[in-house]
Short mmCIF file of C-alpha atoms and ligand atoms in Angstrom, two decimals:
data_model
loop_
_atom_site.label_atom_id
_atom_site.label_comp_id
_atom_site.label_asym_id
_atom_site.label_seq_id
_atom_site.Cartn_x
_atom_site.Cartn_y
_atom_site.Cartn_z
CA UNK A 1 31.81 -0.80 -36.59
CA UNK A 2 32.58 -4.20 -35.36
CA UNK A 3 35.88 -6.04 -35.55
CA UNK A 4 36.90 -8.45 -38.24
CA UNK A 5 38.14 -11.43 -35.99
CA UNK A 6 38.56 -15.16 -36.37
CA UNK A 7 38.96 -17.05 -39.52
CA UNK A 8 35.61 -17.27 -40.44
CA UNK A 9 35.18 -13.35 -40.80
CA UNK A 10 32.92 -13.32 -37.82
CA UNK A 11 33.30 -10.49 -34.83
CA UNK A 12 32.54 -11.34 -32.12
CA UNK A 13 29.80 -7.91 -32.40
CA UNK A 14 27.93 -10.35 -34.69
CA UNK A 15 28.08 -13.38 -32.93
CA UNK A 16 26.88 -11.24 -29.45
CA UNK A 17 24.17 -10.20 -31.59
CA UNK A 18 23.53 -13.61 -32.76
CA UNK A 19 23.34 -14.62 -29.19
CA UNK A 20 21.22 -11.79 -28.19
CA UNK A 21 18.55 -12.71 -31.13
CA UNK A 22 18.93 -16.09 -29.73
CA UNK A 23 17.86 -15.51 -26.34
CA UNK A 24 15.27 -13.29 -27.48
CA UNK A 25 13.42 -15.70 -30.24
CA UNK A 26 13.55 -18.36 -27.18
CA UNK A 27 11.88 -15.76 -24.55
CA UNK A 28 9.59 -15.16 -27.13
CA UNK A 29 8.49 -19.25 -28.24
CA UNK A 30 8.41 -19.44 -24.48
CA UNK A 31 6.17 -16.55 -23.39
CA UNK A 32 3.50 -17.44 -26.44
CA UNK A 33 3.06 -20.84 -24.76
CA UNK A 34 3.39 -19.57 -20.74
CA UNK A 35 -0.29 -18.37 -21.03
CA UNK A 36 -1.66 -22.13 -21.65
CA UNK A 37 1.13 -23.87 -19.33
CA UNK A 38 -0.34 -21.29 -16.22
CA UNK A 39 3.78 -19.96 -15.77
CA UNK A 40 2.33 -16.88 -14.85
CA UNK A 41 1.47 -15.19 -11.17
CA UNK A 42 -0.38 -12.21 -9.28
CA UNK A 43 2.08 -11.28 -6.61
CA UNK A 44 0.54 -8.40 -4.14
CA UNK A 45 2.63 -5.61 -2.27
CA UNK A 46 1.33 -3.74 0.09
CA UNK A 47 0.43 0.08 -0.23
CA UNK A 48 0.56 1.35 3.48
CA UNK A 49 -1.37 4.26 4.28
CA UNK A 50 1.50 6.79 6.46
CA UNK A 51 -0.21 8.61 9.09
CA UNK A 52 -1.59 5.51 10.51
CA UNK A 53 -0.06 2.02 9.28
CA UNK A 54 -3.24 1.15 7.89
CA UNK A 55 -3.23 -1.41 4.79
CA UNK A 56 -5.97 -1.15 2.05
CA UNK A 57 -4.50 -1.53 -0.30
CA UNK A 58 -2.05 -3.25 -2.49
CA UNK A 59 -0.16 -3.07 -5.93
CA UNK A 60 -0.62 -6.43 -8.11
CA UNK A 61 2.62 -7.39 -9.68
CA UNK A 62 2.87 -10.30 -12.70
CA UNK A 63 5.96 -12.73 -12.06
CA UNK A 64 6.21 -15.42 -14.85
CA UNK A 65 7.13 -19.20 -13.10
CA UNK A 66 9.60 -20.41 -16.05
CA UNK A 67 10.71 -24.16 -16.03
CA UNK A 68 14.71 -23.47 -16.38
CA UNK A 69 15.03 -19.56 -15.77
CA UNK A 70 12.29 -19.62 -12.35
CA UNK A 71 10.74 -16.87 -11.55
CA UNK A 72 11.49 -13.96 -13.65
CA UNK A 73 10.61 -10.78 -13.11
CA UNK A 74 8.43 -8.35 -15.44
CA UNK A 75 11.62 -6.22 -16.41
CA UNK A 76 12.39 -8.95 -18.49
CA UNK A 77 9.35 -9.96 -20.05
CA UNK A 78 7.28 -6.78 -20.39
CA UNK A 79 8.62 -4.86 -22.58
CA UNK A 80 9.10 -8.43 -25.10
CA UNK A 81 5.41 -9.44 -24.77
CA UNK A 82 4.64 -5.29 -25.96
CA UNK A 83 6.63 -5.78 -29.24
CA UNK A 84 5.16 -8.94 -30.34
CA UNK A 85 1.30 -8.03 -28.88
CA UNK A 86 1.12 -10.79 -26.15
CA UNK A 87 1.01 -8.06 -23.77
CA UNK A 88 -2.41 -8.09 -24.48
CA UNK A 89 -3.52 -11.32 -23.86
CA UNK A 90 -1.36 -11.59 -20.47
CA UNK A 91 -2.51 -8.33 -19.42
CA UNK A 92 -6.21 -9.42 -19.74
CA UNK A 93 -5.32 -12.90 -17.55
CA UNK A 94 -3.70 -10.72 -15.40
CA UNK A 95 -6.87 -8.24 -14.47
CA UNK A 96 -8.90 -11.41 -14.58
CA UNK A 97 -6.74 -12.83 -11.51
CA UNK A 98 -6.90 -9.66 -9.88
CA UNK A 99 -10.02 -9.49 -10.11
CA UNK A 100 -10.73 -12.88 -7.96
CA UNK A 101 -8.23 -12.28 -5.90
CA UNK A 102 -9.69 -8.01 -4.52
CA UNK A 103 -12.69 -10.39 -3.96
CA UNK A 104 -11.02 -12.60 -1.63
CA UNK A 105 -9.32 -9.77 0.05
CA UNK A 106 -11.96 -7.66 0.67
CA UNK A 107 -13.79 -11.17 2.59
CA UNK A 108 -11.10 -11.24 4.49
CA UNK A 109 -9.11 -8.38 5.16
CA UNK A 110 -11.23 -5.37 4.96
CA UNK A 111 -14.35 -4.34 2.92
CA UNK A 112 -12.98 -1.62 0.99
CA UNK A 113 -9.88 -3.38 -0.19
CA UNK A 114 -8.21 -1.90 -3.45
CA UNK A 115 -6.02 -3.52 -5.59
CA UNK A 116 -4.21 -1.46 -8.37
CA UNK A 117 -3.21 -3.06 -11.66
CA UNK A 118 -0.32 -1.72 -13.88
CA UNK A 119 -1.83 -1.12 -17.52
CA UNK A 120 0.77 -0.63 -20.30
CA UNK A 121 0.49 1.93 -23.74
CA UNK A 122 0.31 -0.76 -25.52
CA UNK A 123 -2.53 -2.12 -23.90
CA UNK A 124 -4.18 0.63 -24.13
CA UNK A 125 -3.28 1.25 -28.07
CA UNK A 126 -3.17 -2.60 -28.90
CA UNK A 127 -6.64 -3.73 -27.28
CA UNK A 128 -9.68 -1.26 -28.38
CA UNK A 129 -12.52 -2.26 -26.24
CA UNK A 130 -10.64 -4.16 -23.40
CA UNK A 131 -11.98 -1.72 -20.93
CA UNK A 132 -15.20 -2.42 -21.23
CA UNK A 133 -14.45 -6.50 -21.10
CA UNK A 134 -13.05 -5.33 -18.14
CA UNK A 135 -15.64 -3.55 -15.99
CA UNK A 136 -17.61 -6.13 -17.24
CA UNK A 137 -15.61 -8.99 -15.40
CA UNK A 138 -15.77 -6.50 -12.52
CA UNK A 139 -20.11 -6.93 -12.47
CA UNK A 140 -19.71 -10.01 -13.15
CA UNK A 141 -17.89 -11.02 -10.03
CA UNK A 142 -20.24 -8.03 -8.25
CA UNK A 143 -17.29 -5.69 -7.45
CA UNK A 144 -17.78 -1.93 -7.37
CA UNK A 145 -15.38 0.16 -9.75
CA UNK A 146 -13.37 1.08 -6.73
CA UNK A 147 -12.28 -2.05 -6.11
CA UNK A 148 -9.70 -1.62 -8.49
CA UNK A 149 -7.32 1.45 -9.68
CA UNK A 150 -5.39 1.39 -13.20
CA UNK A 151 -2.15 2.48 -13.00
CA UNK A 152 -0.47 4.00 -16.40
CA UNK A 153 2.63 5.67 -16.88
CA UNK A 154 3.25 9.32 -18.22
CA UNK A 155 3.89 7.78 -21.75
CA UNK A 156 0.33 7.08 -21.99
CA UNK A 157 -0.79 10.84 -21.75
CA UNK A 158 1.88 12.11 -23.70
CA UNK A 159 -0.05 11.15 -27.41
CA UNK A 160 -3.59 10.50 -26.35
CA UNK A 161 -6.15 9.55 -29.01
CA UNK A 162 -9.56 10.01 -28.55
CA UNK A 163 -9.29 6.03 -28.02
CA UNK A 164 -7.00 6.12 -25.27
CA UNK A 165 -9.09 9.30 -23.89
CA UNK A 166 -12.07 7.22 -23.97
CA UNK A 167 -10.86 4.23 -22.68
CA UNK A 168 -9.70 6.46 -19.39
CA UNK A 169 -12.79 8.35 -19.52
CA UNK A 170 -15.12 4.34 -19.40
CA UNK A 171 -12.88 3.74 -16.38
CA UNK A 172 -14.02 7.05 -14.42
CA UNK A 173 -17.34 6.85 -14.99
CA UNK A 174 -17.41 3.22 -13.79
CA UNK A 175 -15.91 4.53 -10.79
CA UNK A 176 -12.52 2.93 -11.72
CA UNK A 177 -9.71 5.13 -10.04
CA UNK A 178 -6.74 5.64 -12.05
CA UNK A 179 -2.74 6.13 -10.42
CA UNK A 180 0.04 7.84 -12.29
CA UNK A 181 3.06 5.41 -12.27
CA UNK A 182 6.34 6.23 -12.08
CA UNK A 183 5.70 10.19 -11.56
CA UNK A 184 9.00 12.07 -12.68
CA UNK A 185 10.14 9.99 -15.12
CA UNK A 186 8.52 11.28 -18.39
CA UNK A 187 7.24 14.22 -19.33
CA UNK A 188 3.76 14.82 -17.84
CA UNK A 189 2.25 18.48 -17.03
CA UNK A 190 0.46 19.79 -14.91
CA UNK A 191 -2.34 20.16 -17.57
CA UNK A 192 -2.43 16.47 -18.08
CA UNK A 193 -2.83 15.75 -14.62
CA UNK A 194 -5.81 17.84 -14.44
CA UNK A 195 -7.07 16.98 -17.50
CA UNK A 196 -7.53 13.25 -16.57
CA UNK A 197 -8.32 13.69 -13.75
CA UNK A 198 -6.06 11.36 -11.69
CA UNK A 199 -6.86 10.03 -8.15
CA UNK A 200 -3.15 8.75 -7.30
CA UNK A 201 0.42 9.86 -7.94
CA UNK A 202 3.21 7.44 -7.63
CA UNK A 203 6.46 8.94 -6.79
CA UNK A 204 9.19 7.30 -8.68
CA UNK A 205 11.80 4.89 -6.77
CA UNK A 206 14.61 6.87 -7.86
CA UNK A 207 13.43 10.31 -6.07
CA UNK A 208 12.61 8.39 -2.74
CA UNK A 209 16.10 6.09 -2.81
CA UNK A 210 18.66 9.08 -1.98
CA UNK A 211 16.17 11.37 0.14
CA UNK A 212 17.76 11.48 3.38
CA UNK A 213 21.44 12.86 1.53
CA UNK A 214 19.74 14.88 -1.98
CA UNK A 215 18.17 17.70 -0.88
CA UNK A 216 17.06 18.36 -4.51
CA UNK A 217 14.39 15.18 -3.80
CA UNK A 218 13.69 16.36 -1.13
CA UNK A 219 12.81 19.65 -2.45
CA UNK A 220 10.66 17.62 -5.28
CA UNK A 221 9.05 15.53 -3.34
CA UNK A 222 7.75 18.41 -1.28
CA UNK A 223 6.69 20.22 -4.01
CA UNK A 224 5.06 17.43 -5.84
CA UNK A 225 2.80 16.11 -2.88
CA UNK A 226 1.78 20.03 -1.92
CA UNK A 227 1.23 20.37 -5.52
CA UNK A 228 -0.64 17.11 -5.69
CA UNK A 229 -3.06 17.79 -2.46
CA UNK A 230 -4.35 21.38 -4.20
CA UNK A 231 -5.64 19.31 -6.84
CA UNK A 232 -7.13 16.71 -4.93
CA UNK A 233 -4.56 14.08 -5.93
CA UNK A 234 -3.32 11.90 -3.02
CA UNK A 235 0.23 10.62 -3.15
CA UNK A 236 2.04 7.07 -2.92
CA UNK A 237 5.86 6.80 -2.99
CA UNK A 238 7.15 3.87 -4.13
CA UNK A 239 10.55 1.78 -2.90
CA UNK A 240 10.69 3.08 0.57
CA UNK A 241 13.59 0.93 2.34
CA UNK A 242 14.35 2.68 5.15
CA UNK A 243 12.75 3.82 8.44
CA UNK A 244 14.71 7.69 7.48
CA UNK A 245 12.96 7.55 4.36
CA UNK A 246 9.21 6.70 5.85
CA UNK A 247 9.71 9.30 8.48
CA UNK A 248 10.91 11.73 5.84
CA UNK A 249 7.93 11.11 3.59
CA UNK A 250 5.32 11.23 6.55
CA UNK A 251 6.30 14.39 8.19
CA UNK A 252 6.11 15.73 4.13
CA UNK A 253 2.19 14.76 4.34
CA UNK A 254 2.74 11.99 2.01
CA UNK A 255 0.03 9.46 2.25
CA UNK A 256 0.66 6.57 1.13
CA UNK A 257 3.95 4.33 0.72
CA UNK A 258 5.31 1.28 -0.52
CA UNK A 259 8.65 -0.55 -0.55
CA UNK A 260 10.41 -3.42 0.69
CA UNK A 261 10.78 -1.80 4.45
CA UNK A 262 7.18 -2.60 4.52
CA UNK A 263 6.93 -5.95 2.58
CA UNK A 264 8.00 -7.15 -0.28
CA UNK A 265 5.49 -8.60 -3.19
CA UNK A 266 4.38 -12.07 -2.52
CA UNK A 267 2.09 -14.54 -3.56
CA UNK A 268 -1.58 -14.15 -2.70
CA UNK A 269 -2.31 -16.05 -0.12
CA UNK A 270 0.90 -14.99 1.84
CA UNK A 271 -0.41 -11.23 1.44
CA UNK A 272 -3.32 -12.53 2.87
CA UNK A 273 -1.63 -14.36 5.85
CA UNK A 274 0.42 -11.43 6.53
CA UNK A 275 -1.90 -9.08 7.10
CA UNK A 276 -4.69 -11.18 8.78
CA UNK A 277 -1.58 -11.86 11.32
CA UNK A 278 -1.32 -8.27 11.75
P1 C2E B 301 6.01 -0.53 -11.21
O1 C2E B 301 4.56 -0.58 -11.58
O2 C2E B 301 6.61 0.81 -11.03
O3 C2E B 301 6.14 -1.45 -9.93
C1 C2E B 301 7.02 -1.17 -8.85
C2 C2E B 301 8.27 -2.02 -8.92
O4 C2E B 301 9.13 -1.67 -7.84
C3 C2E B 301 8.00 -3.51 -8.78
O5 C2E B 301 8.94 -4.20 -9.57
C4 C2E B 301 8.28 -3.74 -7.29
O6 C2E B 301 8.62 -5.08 -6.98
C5 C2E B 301 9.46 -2.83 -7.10
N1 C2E B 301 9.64 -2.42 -5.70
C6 C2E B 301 8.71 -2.30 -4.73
N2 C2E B 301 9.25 -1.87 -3.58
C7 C2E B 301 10.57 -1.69 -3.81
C8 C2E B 301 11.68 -1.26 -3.00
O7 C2E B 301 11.55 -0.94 -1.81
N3 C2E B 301 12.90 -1.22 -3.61
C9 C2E B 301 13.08 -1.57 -4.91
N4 C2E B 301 14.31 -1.50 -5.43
N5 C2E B 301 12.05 -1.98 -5.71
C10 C2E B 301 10.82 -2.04 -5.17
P2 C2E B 301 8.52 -5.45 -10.47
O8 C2E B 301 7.50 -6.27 -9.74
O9 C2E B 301 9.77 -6.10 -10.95
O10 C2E B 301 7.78 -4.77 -11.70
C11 C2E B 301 8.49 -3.96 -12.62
C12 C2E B 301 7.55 -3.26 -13.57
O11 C2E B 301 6.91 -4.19 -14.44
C13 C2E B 301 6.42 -2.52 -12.86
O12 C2E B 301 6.87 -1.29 -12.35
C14 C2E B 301 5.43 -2.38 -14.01
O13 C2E B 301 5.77 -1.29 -14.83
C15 C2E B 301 5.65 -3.68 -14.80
N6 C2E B 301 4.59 -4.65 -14.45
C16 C2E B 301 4.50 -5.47 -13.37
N7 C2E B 301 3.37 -6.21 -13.41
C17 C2E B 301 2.71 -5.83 -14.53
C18 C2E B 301 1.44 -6.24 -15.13
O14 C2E B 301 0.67 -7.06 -14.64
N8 C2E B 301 1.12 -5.61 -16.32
C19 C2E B 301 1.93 -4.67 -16.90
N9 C2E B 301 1.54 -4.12 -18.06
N10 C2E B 301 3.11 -4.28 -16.36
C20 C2E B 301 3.49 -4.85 -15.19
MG1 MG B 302 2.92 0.23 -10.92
MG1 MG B 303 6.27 2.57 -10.42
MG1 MG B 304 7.95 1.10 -13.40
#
């Protein structure tokens, strides 16, 4: 229990949560009006392909431009704009941009460009129909399915309704591929895997950060991309920073990687500048 301090009977618990509230009504007035002020932006990372350096592909990452706090990342923001539903509307700007953008990329870079787009739960639970608003931007622009891959988290298959499983199941048949973030963190089965039928598998940051000294990742790791290939799943681990890492991961039969030893995210037309440079 908090403290009784101070004359007017305040603790200082109360007045930190005071503070806290604060901040968090003020994120909140800001991020319902950051939509119509255009504060937020697509930045693209790389996704290298291992056995040959080859880049195409990329993950699309929001960043929100904010007048006093600059550019803050979606740590901060995410998770705010899924309790009060703007999630939805962001996330829906956010494929939109993407969408352009694979468009311009695939002009000029190469024709079978791929960019992958994180989806959220709550996106999923919250907006009932927003896949099909989505392939529909994608014909609209005259972009194949596979222009594009969805990346959830384990969350999202741990309750599926027969929304959720239809939603995924509209993606697939529109030739949408869909990538299982953050693999390690949650819960997911094997079952689940199969049952969705998943085209990528993201190895978690946190198994990939201590490889070269935990031979217990290592171990995982192993495991996880031989038990991906048998079932057709290829694999992409995420935050690789160091050359001992890459080599690690490519002598594994990993294929695909991503992390700041490669690039970090960046602004569209820097990706694009990058790699044409290349
Ligand atoms: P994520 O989808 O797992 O994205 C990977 C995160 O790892 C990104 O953080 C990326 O910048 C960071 N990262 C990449 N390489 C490295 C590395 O070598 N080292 C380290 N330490 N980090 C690396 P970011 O951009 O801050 O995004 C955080 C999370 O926010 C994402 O995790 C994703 O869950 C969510 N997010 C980002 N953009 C969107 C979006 O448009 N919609 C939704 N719903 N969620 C998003
Ligand atoms: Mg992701
Ligand atoms: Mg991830
Ligand atoms: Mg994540």
């Amino acid at each position: 229990a908090a403290k009784s301090n101070g004359r007017n009977g305040y603790s200082y618990f109360t007045v930190e949560l005071q503070y806290a509230a604060q901040y968090r009504m003020n994120m909140i007035n800001d991020l319902r009006n950051a939509l119509s002020l255009q504060q937020f932006e697509m930045y693209y990372q790389p996704i290298v392909e291992l056995k040959n350096g080859g880049i195409h592909k990329a993950e699309a990452l929001i960043r929100w431009r904010h007048p006093s706090k600059g550019l803050v990342s979606p740590g901060l923001f995410i998770s705010v704009a899924e309790e009060n539903g703007l999630i939805v509307r962001i996330g829906d700007w956010a494929f939109r941009q993407v969408v352009s953008q694979v468009r311009i990329f695939r002009q000029a870079l190469a024709a079978d460009f791929q960019v992958s787009i994180n989806k959220s739960p709550m996106q999923f639970r919250q907006n009932n129909g927003s896949e099909s608003d989505w392939l529909e931007c994608l014909r609209q622009m005259g972009l194949p399915g596979d222009s594009v891959v969805i990346e959830i988290t384990e969350g999202l298959l741990l309750d599926v309704s027969p929304n959720t499983s239809r939603q995924l199941l509209n993606y697939r048949d529109a030739g949408v591929q869909v990538s299982l973030d953050d693999f390690g963190t949650g819960y997911s089965s094997l079952a689940y895997i199969q049952k969705f039928d998943i085209d990528y598998l993201k190895i978690d940051q946190r198994f990939i950060a201590n490889l070269s000294t935990n031979s217990t990742n290592m171990a995982l790791c192993e495991a996880i991309i031989l038990m991906a290939h048998k079932l057709g799943i290829k694999v992409i681990a995420e935050g690789i920073e160091t050359e001992a890492q890459h080599a690690l991961l490519r002598e594994m039969g990993c294929d695909y990687g991503q992390g700041y030893l490669f690039s970090r995210p960046m602004p569209a037309d820097d990706f694009v500048a990058m790699l044409a440079a290349r």
